[in-house]
Amino acid sequence: MDEHQEDDGRDAEGLLRRALLDPDDAAAVALKVHGLALADELTVVFHGRRDLGTIQTYVANGGHGHGEKLGARDLLRVPVDLDLGETHTRAEAREAYAAQARTFRDALQAADTVLAIWAQPLQDVAESRVTLARSVDLAVALPAHRLMPIALVAPERQLVVVPVVGARSLAAGLPPLGIACAQQDVAHVYPLPEEPAEALEDFLERAAEHARLMADRLDAQERSVQRFLEINGPETDWPAAG
């Protein structure tokens, strides 16, 4: 283990001792992730409760320390949870926790780096400014879970690009990561290593095809209503039922 990893372990152990909410029923640990390309700094909160039976993972924008209060709108629930069930001693649990926390930190760093690479291609495709949204909430539906509460947004095109993750235990290693593109009711997930320009071109083709299909469907519905009104007009002469 390198020096940085050892520091992570010591920091995590110290936070664990300081962040106990109730020694018998619940505990929370905050882990800061620094030096990110877009997010700058994130805080990961691992929260375990006996009644839930899980050690849940949350991510918040900014750096938050012991004693700070975070509300529900500050915390993004990410279904990539700690699993210490296979450990048998405190030392094993501490080691497993440090390894899994590093795994999640690595996932955040990788996704943040890739999202930074997408910023310029998104601006080129959108032909307009691109903003960084730092929010737990988004105006579009996504086909996968968000990894962090940041997203690239091209407002004029109503196009959102955001890191996503597959639900799994951190004990299983690095979770499946991707970049989701979303526009109104169209969304698609691309692998993290995908070339941004190619992915955006593909997504715009998908969005255009979806728009054509929707236009055809609306046109068919309009014709259907028109025909219904025609056959039920005041001059309609229905044959008597025999």
PDB file of N, CA, C and O in Angstrom, residues 15-62:
ATOM      1  N   LEU A  15     -12.205   9.373  10.982  1.00  0.00           N
ATOM      2  CA  LEU A  15     -13.568   9.821  10.727  1.00  0.00           C
ATOM      3  C   LEU A  15     -14.581   8.855  11.313  1.00  0.00           C
ATOM      4  O   LEU A  15     -15.629   9.252  11.817  1.00  0.00           O
ATOM      5  N   LEU A  16     -14.263   7.571  11.249  1.00  0.00           N
ATOM      6  CA  LEU A  16     -15.168   6.567  11.804  1.00  0.00           C
ATOM      7  C   LEU A  16     -15.349   6.789  13.301  1.00  0.00           C
ATOM      8  O   LEU A  16     -16.455   6.726  13.821  1.00  0.00           O
ATOM      9  N   ARG A  17     -14.258   7.080  14.010  1.00  0.00           N
ATOM     10  CA  ARG A  17     -14.352   7.300  15.451  1.00  0.00           C
ATOM     11  C   ARG A  17     -15.127   8.579  15.770  1.00  0.00           C
ATOM     12  O   ARG A  17     -15.874   8.637  16.737  1.00  0.00           O
ATOM     13  N   ARG A  18     -14.972   9.617  14.928  1.00  0.00           N
ATOM     14  CA  ARG A  18     -15.584  10.910  15.229  1.00  0.00           C
ATOM     15  C   ARG A  18     -17.031  11.013  14.766  1.00  0.00           C
ATOM     16  O   ARG A  18     -17.758  11.873  15.235  1.00  0.00           O
ATOM     17  N   ALA A  19     -17.430  10.171  13.802  1.00  0.00           N
ATOM     18  CA  ALA A  19     -18.739  10.364  13.178  1.00  0.00           C
ATOM     19  C   ALA A  19     -19.812   9.428  13.698  1.00  0.00           C
ATOM     20  O   ALA A  19     -20.853   9.285  13.090  1.00  0.00           O
ATOM     21  N   LEU A  20     -19.584   8.778  14.810  1.00  0.00           N
ATOM     22  CA  LEU A  20     -20.595   7.874  15.348  1.00  0.00           C
ATOM     23  C   LEU A  20     -21.854   8.646  15.734  1.00  0.00           C
ATOM     24  O   LEU A  20     -21.811   9.598  16.507  1.00  0.00           O
ATOM     25  N   LEU A  21     -22.968   8.243  15.153  1.00  0.00           N
ATOM     26  CA  LEU A  21     -24.247   8.862  15.494  1.00  0.00           C
ATOM     27  C   LEU A  21     -24.863   8.174  16.709  1.00  0.00           C
ATOM     28  O   LEU A  21     -25.424   8.806  17.578  1.00  0.00           O
ATOM     29  N   ASP A  22     -24.776   6.880  16.731  1.00  0.00           N
ATOM     30  CA  ASP A  22     -25.226   6.067  17.854  1.00  0.00           C
ATOM     31  C   ASP A  22     -24.377   4.804  17.829  1.00  0.00           C
ATOM     32  O   ASP A  22     -24.490   4.005  16.892  1.00  0.00           O
ATOM     33  N   PRO A  23     -23.523   4.595  18.830  1.00  0.00           N
ATOM     34  CA  PRO A  23     -22.607   3.452  18.809  1.00  0.00           C
ATOM     35  C   PRO A  23     -23.293   2.109  18.652  1.00  0.00           C
ATOM     36  O   PRO A  23     -22.691   1.160  18.181  1.00  0.00           O
ATOM     37  N   ASP A  24     -24.566   2.014  19.032  1.00  0.00           N
ATOM     38  CA  ASP A  24     -25.249   0.730  18.976  1.00  0.00           C
ATOM     39  C   ASP A  24     -26.030   0.517  17.684  1.00  0.00           C
ATOM     40  O   ASP A  24     -26.180  -0.610  17.233  1.00  0.00           O
ATOM     41  N   ASP A  25     -26.562   1.563  17.096  1.00  0.00           N
ATOM     42  CA  ASP A  25     -27.504   1.405  15.994  1.00  0.00           C
ATOM     43  C   ASP A  25     -27.069   2.001  14.666  1.00  0.00           C
ATOM     44  O   ASP A  25     -27.535   1.564  13.619  1.00  0.00           O
ATOM     45  N   ALA A  26     -26.220   3.032  14.667  1.00  0.00           N
ATOM     46  CA  ALA A  26     -25.885   3.693  13.412  1.00  0.00           C
ATOM     47  C   ALA A  26     -24.510   4.343  13.473  1.00  0.00           C
ATOM     48  O   ALA A  26     -24.032   4.705  14.539  1.00  0.00           O
ATOM     49  N   ALA A  27     -23.888   4.471  12.314  1.00  0.00           N
ATOM     50  CA  ALA A  27     -22.612   5.174  12.209  1.00  0.00           C
ATOM     51  C   ALA A  27     -22.510   5.770  10.816  1.00  0.00           C
ATOM     52  O   ALA A  27     -23.061   5.230   9.858  1.00  0.00           O
ATOM     53  N   ALA A  28     -21.817   6.907  10.707  1.00  0.00           N
ATOM     54  CA  ALA A  28     -21.608   7.548   9.416  1.00  0.00           C
ATOM     55  C   ALA A  28     -20.145   7.937   9.290  1.00  0.00           C
ATOM     56  O   ALA A  28     -19.526   8.382  10.256  1.00  0.00           O
ATOM     57  N   VAL A  29     -19.596   7.751   8.103  1.00  0.00           N
ATOM     58  CA  VAL A  29     -18.210   8.111   7.821  1.00  0.00           C
ATOM     59  C   VAL A  29     -18.183   9.033   6.616  1.00  0.00           C
ATOM     60  O   VAL A  29     -18.826   8.748   5.599  1.00  0.00           O
ATOM     61  N   ALA A  30     -17.466  10.148   6.715  1.00  0.00           N
ATOM     62  CA  ALA A  30     -17.316  11.078   5.595  1.00  0.00           C
ATOM     63  C   ALA A  30     -15.914  10.946   5.022  1.00  0.00           C
ATOM     64  O   ALA A  30     -14.934  10.946   5.750  1.00  0.00           O
ATOM     65  N   LEU A  31     -15.832  10.815   3.721  1.00  0.00           N
ATOM     66  CA  LEU A  31     -14.553  10.681   3.031  1.00  0.00           C
ATOM     67  C   LEU A  31     -14.480  11.738   1.931  1.00  0.00           C
ATOM     68  O   LEU A  31     -15.285  11.733   1.004  1.00  0.00           O
ATOM     69  N   LYS A  32     -13.532  12.663   2.031  1.00  0.00           N
ATOM     70  CA  LYS A  32     -13.400  13.729   1.040  1.00  0.00           C
ATOM     71  C   LYS A  32     -12.563  13.257  -0.143  1.00  0.00           C
ATOM     72  O   LYS A  32     -11.568  12.566   0.025  1.00  0.00           O
ATOM     73  N   VAL A  33     -12.997  13.658  -1.340  1.00  0.00           N
ATOM     74  CA  VAL A  33     -12.275  13.344  -2.564  1.00  0.00           C
ATOM     75  C   VAL A  33     -11.842  14.666  -3.181  1.00  0.00           C
ATOM     76  O   VAL A  33     -12.683  15.465  -3.599  1.00  0.00           O
ATOM     77  N   HIS A  34     -10.527  14.899  -3.227  1.00  0.00           N
ATOM     78  CA  HIS A  34      -9.984  16.178  -3.664  1.00  0.00           C
ATOM     79  C   HIS A  34      -9.446  16.113  -5.090  1.00  0.00           C
ATOM     80  O   HIS A  34      -9.311  15.047  -5.678  1.00  0.00           O
ATOM     81  N   GLY A  35      -9.115  17.303  -5.622  1.00  0.00           N
ATOM     82  CA  GLY A  35      -8.371  17.404  -6.868  1.00  0.00           C
ATOM     83  C   GLY A  35      -9.077  16.882  -8.098  1.00  0.00           C
ATOM     84  O   GLY A  35      -8.447  16.356  -9.013  1.00  0.00           O
ATOM     85  N   LEU A  36     -10.389  17.020  -8.159  1.00  0.00           N
ATOM     86  CA  LEU A  36     -11.153  16.549  -9.302  1.00  0.00           C
ATOM     87  C   LEU A  36     -11.175  17.603 -10.401  1.00  0.00           C
ATOM     88  O   LEU A  36     -11.137  18.805 -10.135  1.00  0.00           O
ATOM     89  N   ALA A  37     -11.238  17.159 -11.630  1.00  0.00           N
ATOM     90  CA  ALA A  37     -11.160  18.075 -12.774  1.00  0.00           C
ATOM     91  C   ALA A  37     -12.366  19.004 -12.860  1.00  0.00           C
ATOM     92  O   ALA A  37     -12.228  20.197 -13.116  1.00  0.00           O
ATOM     93  N   LEU A  38     -13.565  18.475 -12.657  1.00  0.00           N
ATOM     94  CA  LEU A  38     -14.783  19.285 -12.759  1.00  0.00           C
ATOM     95  C   LEU A  38     -15.428  19.531 -11.408  1.00  0.00           C
ATOM     96  O   LEU A  38     -15.798  20.652 -11.079  1.00  0.00           O
ATOM     97  N   ALA A  39     -15.582  18.486 -10.636  1.00  0.00           N
ATOM     98  CA  ALA A  39     -16.293  18.608  -9.366  1.00  0.00           C
ATOM     99  C   ALA A  39     -15.481  19.355  -8.308  1.00  0.00           C
ATOM    100  O   ALA A  39     -16.037  19.808  -7.315  1.00  0.00           O
ATOM    101  N   ASP A  40     -14.158  19.476  -8.524  1.00  0.00           N
ATOM    102  CA  ASP A  40     -13.252  20.111  -7.562  1.00  0.00           C
ATOM    103  C   ASP A  40     -13.123  19.270  -6.294  1.00  0.00           C
ATOM    104  O   ASP A  40     -12.049  18.776  -5.974  1.00  0.00           O
ATOM    105  N   GLU A  41     -14.216  19.130  -5.573  1.00  0.00           N
ATOM    106  CA  GLU A  41     -14.175  18.343  -4.341  1.00  0.00           C
ATOM    107  C   GLU A  41     -15.550  17.734  -4.083  1.00  0.00           C
ATOM    108  O   GLU A  41     -16.579  18.372  -4.274  1.00  0.00           O
ATOM    109  N   LEU A  42     -15.545  16.488  -3.664  1.00  0.00           N
ATOM    110  CA  LEU A  42     -16.769  15.784  -3.303  1.00  0.00           C
ATOM    111  C   LEU A  42     -16.600  15.175  -1.924  1.00  0.00           C
ATOM    112  O   LEU A  42     -15.475  14.905  -1.479  1.00  0.00           O
ATOM    113  N   THR A  43     -17.709  14.950  -1.258  1.00  0.00           N
ATOM    114  CA  THR A  43     -17.686  14.243   0.018  1.00  0.00           C
ATOM    115  C   THR A  43     -18.546  12.999  -0.097  1.00  0.00           C
ATOM    116  O   THR A  43     -19.722  13.075  -0.469  1.00  0.00           O
ATOM    117  N   VAL A  44     -17.946  11.856   0.191  1.00  0.00           N
ATOM    118  CA  VAL A  44     -18.665  10.581   0.203  1.00  0.00           C
ATOM    119  C   VAL A  44     -19.078  10.292   1.637  1.00  0.00           C
ATOM    120  O   VAL A  44     -18.267  10.416   2.564  1.00  0.00           O
ATOM    121  N   VAL A  45     -20.318   9.933   1.836  1.00  0.00           N
ATOM    122  CA  VAL A  45     -20.811   9.572   3.161  1.00  0.00           C
ATOM    123  C   VAL A  45     -21.277   8.127   3.129  1.00  0.00           C
ATOM    124  O   VAL A  45     -22.192   7.781   2.368  1.00  0.00           O
ATOM    125  N   PHE A  46     -20.630   7.294   3.924  1.00  0.00           N
ATOM    126  CA  PHE A  46     -21.071   5.916   4.112  1.00  0.00           C
ATOM    127  C   PHE A  46     -21.882   5.877   5.398  1.00  0.00           C
ATOM    128  O   PHE A  46     -21.390   6.264   6.469  1.00  0.00           O
ATOM    129  N   HIS A  47     -23.118   5.412   5.310  1.00  0.00           N
ATOM    130  CA  HIS A  47     -24.023   5.445   6.455  1.00  0.00           C
ATOM    131  C   HIS A  47     -24.600   4.053   6.707  1.00  0.00           C
ATOM    132  O   HIS A  47     -25.258   3.478   5.831  1.00  0.00           O
ATOM    133  N   GLY A  48     -24.309   3.515   7.888  1.00  0.00           N
ATOM    134  CA  GLY A  48     -24.799   2.180   8.237  1.00  0.00           C
ATOM    135  C   GLY A  48     -25.768   2.217   9.396  1.00  0.00           C
ATOM    136  O   GLY A  48     -25.531   2.912  10.388  1.00  0.00           O
ATOM    137  N   ARG A  49     -26.882   1.494   9.246  1.00  0.00           N
ATOM    138  CA  ARG A  49     -27.872   1.385  10.311  1.00  0.00           C
ATOM    139  C   ARG A  49     -28.319  -0.064  10.434  1.00  0.00           C
ATOM    140  O   ARG A  49     -28.530  -0.744   9.436  1.00  0.00           O
ATOM    141  N   ARG A  50     -28.462  -0.495  11.661  1.00  0.00           N
ATOM    142  CA  ARG A  50     -28.884  -1.885  11.881  1.00  0.00           C
ATOM    143  C   ARG A  50     -30.247  -2.179  11.268  1.00  0.00           C
ATOM    144  O   ARG A  50     -30.490  -3.245  10.711  1.00  0.00           O
ATOM    145  N   ASP A  51     -31.165  -1.210  11.363  1.00  0.00           N
ATOM    146  CA  ASP A  51     -32.519  -1.485  10.885  1.00  0.00           C
ATOM    147  C   ASP A  51     -32.596  -1.546   9.366  1.00  0.00           C
ATOM    148  O   ASP A  51     -33.517  -2.143   8.814  1.00  0.00           O
ATOM    149  N   LEU A  52     -31.620  -0.943   8.659  1.00  0.00           N
ATOM    150  CA  LEU A  52     -31.615  -1.007   7.198  1.00  0.00           C
ATOM    151  C   LEU A  52     -30.874  -2.243   6.692  1.00  0.00           C
ATOM    152  O   LEU A  52     -31.154  -2.744   5.613  1.00  0.00           O
ATOM    153  N   GLY A  53     -29.901  -2.704   7.466  1.00  0.00           N
ATOM    154  CA  GLY A  53     -29.146  -3.886   7.066  1.00  0.00           C
ATOM    155  C   GLY A  53     -28.157  -3.630   5.953  1.00  0.00           C
ATOM    156  O   GLY A  53     -27.650  -4.578   5.345  1.00  0.00           O
ATOM    157  N   THR A  54     -27.878  -2.362   5.633  1.00  0.00           N
ATOM    158  CA  THR A  54     -26.924  -2.019   4.586  1.00  0.00           C
ATOM    159  C   THR A  54     -26.063  -0.844   5.038  1.00  0.00           C
ATOM    160  O   THR A  54     -26.443  -0.097   5.938  1.00  0.00           O
ATOM    161  N   ILE A  55     -24.918  -0.692   4.384  1.00  0.00           N
ATOM    162  CA  ILE A  55     -24.063   0.473   4.602  1.00  0.00           C
ATOM    163  C   ILE A  55     -24.180   1.308   3.332  1.00  0.00           C
ATOM    164  O   ILE A  55     -23.507   1.052   2.340  1.00  0.00           O
ATOM    165  N   GLN A  56     -25.081   2.266   3.340  1.00  0.00           N
ATOM    166  CA  GLN A  56     -25.448   3.002   2.145  1.00  0.00           C
ATOM    167  C   GLN A  56     -24.432   4.093   1.807  1.00  0.00           C
ATOM    168  O   GLN A  56     -23.761   4.628   2.690  1.00  0.00           O
ATOM    169  N   THR A  57     -24.358   4.409   0.514  1.00  0.00           N
ATOM    170  CA  THR A  57     -23.394   5.382   0.008  1.00  0.00           C
ATOM    171  C   THR A  57     -24.113   6.617  -0.522  1.00  0.00           C
ATOM    172  O   THR A  57     -25.075   6.505  -1.279  1.00  0.00           O
ATOM    173  N   TYR A  58     -23.614   7.784  -0.124  1.00  0.00           N
ATOM    174  CA  TYR A  58     -24.133   9.054  -0.593  1.00  0.00           C
ATOM    175  C   TYR A  58     -22.960   9.926  -1.054  1.00  0.00           C
ATOM    176  O   TYR A  58     -21.842   9.789  -0.552  1.00  0.00           O
ATOM    177  N   VAL A  59     -23.228  10.832  -1.993  1.00  0.00           N
ATOM    178  CA  VAL A  59     -22.197  11.757  -2.460  1.00  0.00           C
ATOM    179  C   VAL A  59     -22.766  13.170  -2.424  1.00  0.00           C
ATOM    180  O   VAL A  59     -23.902  13.410  -2.850  1.00  0.00           O
ATOM    181  N   ALA A  60     -21.962  14.104  -1.902  1.00  0.00           N
ATOM    182  CA  ALA A  60     -22.361  15.517  -1.827  1.00  0.00           C
ATOM    183  C   ALA A  60     -21.298  16.377  -2.479  1.00  0.00           C
ATOM    184  O   ALA A  60     -20.110  16.034  -2.489  1.00  0.00           O
ATOM    185  N   ASN A  61     -21.707  17.492  -3.038  1.00  0.00           N
ATOM    186  CA  ASN A  61     -20.763  18.451  -3.596  1.00  0.00           C
ATOM    187  C   ASN A  61     -20.019  19.165  -2.480  1.00  0.00           C
ATOM    188  O   ASN A  61     -20.582  19.451  -1.415  1.00  0.00           O
ATOM    189  N   GLY A  62     -18.743  19.464  -2.720  1.00  0.00           N
ATOM    190  CA  GLY A  62     -17.948  20.215  -1.755  1.00  0.00           C
ATOM    191  C   GLY A  62     -17.314  19.324  -0.704  1.00  0.00           C
ATOM    192  O   GLY A  62     -17.512  18.108  -0.671  1.00  0.00           O
TER     193      GLY A  62
END
